[in-house]
Short mmCIF file of C-alpha atoms in Angstrom, two decimals:
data_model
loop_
_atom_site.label_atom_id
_atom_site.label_comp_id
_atom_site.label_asym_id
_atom_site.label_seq_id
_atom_site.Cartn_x
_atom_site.Cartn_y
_atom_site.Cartn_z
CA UNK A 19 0.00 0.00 0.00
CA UNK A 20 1.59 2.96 -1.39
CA UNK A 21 -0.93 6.00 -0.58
CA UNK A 22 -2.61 6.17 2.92
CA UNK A 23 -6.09 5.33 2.40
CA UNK A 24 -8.99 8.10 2.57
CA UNK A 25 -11.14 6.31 5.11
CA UNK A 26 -13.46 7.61 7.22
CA UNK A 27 -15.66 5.73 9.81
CA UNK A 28 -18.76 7.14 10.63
CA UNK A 29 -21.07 6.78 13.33
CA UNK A 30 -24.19 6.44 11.48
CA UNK A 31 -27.44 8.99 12.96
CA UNK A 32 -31.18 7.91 12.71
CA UNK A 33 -32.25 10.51 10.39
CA UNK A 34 -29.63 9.75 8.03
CA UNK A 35 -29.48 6.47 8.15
CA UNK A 36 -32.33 5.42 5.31
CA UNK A 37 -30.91 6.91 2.85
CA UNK A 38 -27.67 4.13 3.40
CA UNK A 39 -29.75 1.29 2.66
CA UNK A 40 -29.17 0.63 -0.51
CA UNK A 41 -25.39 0.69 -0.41
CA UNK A 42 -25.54 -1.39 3.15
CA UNK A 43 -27.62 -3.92 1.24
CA UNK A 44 -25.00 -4.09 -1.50
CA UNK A 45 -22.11 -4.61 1.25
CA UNK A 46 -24.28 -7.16 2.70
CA UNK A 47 -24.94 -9.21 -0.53
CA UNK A 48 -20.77 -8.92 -1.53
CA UNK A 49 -20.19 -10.38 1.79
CA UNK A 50 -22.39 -13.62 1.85
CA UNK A 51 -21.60 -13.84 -1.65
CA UNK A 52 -17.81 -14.00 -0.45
CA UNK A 53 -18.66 -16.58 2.42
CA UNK A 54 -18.89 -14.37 5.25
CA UNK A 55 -21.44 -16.47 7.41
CA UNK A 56 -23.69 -14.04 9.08
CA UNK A 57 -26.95 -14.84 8.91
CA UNK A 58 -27.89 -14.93 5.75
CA UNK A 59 -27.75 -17.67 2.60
CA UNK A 60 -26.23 -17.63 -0.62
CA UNK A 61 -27.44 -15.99 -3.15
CA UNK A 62 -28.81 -13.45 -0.82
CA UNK A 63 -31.40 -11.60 -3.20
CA UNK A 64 -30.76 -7.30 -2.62
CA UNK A 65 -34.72 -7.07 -1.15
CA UNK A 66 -33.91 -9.14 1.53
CA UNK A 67 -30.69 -7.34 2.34
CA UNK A 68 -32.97 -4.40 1.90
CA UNK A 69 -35.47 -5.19 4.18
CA UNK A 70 -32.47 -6.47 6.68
CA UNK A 71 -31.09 -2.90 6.86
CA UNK A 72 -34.62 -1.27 7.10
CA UNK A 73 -35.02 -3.09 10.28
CA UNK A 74 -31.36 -2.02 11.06
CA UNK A 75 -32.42 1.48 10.55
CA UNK A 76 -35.75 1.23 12.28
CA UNK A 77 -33.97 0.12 15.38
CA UNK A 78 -31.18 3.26 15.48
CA UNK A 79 -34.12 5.43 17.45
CA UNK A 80 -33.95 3.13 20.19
CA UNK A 81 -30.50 2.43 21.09
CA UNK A 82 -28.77 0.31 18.22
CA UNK A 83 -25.69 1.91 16.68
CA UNK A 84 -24.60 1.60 13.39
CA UNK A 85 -20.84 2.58 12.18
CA UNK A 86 -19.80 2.89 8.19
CA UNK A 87 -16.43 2.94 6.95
CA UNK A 88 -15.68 4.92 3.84
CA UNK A 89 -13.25 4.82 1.28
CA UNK A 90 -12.75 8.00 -1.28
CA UNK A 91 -16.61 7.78 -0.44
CA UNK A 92 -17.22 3.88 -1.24
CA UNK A 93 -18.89 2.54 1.62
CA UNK A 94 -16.35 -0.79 2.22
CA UNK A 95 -17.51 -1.56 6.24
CA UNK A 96 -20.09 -1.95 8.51
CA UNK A 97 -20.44 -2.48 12.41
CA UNK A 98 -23.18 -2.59 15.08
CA UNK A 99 -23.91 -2.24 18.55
CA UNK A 100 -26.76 -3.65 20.45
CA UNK A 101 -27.16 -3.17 24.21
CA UNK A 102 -28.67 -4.95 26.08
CA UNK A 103 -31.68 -3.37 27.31
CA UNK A 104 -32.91 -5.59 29.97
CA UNK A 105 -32.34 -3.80 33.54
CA UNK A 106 -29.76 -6.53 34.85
CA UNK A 107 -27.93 -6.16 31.22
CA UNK A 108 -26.94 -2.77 31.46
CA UNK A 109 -23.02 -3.72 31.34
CA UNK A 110 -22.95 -5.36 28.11
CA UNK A 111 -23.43 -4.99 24.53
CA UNK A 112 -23.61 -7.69 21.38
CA UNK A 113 -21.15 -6.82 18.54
CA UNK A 114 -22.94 -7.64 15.34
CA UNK A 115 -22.62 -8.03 11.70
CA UNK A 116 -18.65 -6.96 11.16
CA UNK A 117 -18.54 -6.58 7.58
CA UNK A 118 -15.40 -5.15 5.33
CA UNK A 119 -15.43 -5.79 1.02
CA UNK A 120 -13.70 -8.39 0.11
CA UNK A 121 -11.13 -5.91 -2.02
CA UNK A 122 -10.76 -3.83 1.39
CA UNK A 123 -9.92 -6.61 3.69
CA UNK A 124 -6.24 -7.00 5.25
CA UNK A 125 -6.07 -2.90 5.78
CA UNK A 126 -6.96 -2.18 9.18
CA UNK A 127 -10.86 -1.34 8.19
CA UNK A 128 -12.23 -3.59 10.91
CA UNK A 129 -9.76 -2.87 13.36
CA UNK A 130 -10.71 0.97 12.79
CA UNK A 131 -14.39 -0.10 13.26
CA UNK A 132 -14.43 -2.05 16.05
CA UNK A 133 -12.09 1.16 18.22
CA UNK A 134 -14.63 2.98 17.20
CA UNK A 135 -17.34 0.58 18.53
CA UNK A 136 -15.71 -0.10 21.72
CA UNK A 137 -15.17 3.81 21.93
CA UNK A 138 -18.88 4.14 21.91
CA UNK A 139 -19.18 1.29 24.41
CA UNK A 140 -16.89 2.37 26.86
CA UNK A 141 -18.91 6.16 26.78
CA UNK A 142 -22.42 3.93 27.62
CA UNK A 143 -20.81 2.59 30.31
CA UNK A 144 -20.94 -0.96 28.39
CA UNK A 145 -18.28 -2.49 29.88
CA UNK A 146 -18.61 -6.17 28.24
CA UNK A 147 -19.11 -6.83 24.71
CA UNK A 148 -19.54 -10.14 23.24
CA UNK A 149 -19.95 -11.91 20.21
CA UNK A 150 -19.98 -14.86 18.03
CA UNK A 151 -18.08 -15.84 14.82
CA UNK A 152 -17.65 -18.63 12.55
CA UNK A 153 -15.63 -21.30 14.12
CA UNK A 154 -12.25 -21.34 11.73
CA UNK A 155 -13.13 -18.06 10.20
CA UNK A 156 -10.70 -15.35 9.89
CA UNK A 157 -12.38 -13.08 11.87
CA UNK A 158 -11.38 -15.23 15.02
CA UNK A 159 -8.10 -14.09 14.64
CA UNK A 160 -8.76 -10.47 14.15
CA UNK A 161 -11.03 -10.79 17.60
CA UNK A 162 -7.92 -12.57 19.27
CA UNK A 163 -6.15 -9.80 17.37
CA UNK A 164 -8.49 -7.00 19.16
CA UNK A 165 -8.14 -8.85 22.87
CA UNK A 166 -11.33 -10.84 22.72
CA UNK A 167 -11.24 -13.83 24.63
CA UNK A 168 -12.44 -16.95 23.19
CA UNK A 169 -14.71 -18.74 25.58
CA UNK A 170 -16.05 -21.93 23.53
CA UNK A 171 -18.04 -22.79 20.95
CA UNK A 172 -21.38 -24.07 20.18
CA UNK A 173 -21.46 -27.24 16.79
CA UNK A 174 -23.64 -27.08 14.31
CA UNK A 175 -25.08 -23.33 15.05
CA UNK A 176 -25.84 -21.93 11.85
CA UNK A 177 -25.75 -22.57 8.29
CA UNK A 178 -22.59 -21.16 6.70
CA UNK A 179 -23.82 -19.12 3.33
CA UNK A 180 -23.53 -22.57 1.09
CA UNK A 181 -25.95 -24.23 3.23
CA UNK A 182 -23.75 -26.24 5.68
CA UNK A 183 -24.28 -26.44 9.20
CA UNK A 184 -20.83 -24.81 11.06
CA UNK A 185 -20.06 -24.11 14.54
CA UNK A 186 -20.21 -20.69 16.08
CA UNK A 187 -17.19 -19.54 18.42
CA UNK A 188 -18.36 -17.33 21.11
CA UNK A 189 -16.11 -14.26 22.20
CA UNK A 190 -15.64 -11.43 25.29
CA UNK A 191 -13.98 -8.17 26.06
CA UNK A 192 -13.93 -6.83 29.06
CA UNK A 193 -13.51 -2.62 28.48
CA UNK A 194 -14.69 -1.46 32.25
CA UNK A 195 -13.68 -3.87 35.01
CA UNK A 196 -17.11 -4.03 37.17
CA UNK A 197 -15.79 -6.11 40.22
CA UNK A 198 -16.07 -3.54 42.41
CA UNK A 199 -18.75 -1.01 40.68
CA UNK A 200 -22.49 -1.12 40.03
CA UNK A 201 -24.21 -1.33 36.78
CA UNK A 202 -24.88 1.81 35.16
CA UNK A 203 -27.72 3.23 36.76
CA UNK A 204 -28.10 0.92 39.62
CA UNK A 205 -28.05 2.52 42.99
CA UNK A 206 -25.22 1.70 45.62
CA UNK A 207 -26.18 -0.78 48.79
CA UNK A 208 -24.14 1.65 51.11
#
């Protein structure tokens, strides 16, 4: 890589975030198309990616958070946030959908989105985040990469974009240590 790249990771707001659907959906379809197994099958037809980041959108009102990466104005990343938002889950969020083209892998775009991510994390006072993956993927070692422990992994958990049933490895990072402290929000015993 000769140039530095003209990336820019964005946290995505609500108002803004329909008119990204149609260039999330393409993202989306690349990916699965380029065996990224997350939760969809191949060939993943655009209106269902569609209608997957409507719901996306839809949900960015109420909490979810939604990064894109950009390159010279190509969208070429995705991330999301979901925290939990139970009342005894107020420490933790899900990491969900990690997504970087297939020509943009290898350069630091996921590692970009995820600081970002856990950035965001940290400032809700969502000191946990978890995750699954692929079992034997390559994004296990970009989470090992990151400082996510690997805890185990669950067989057969979800068919991998050709149709095959693969095992999902399950992941942690602790980014507040909560030993001593209260979830956000909760009132002290004292």
């Amino acid at each position: 890589m000769n140039a530095p790249l003209a990336l820019e990771i964005t946290l995505v707001d609500a108002s803004e975030a329909p008119a990204l659907v149609a260039e999330l959906a393409e993202l989306l379809v690349h990916t699965v198309a380029h065996g990224a197994s997350i939760g969809f099958l191949a060939p993943l037809a655009q209106g269902e990616a569609q209608a997957y980041w409507q719901a996306v959108c839809a949900g960015l009102p109420d909490g979810e958070w939604l990064w894109v990466a950009r390159v010279a104005g190509q969208l070429v990343g995705t991330v999301q946030l979901s925290p939990c938002p139970r009342a005894n889950g107020r420490n933790r969020a899900e990491v969900c959908k990690l997504m970087v083209h297939a020509d943009w892998r290898g350069q630091g775009i996921a590692s970009l989105l995820m600081a970002a991510l856990e950035g965001k994390a940290r400032k809700l006072e969502r000191g946990l985040l978890f995750l699954d993956t692929e079992a034997g993927s390559g994004a296990e070692a970009l989470y090992q990469s990151l400082g996510y422990t690997r805890v185990g992994e669950i067989p057969d958990y979800a068919a991998s974009p050709d149709g095959r049933l693969r095992p999902t490895a399950l992941y942690y990072k602790l980014l507040i240590e909560r030993s001593l402290n209260p979830l956000p929000g909760a009132e002290s015993e004292a």
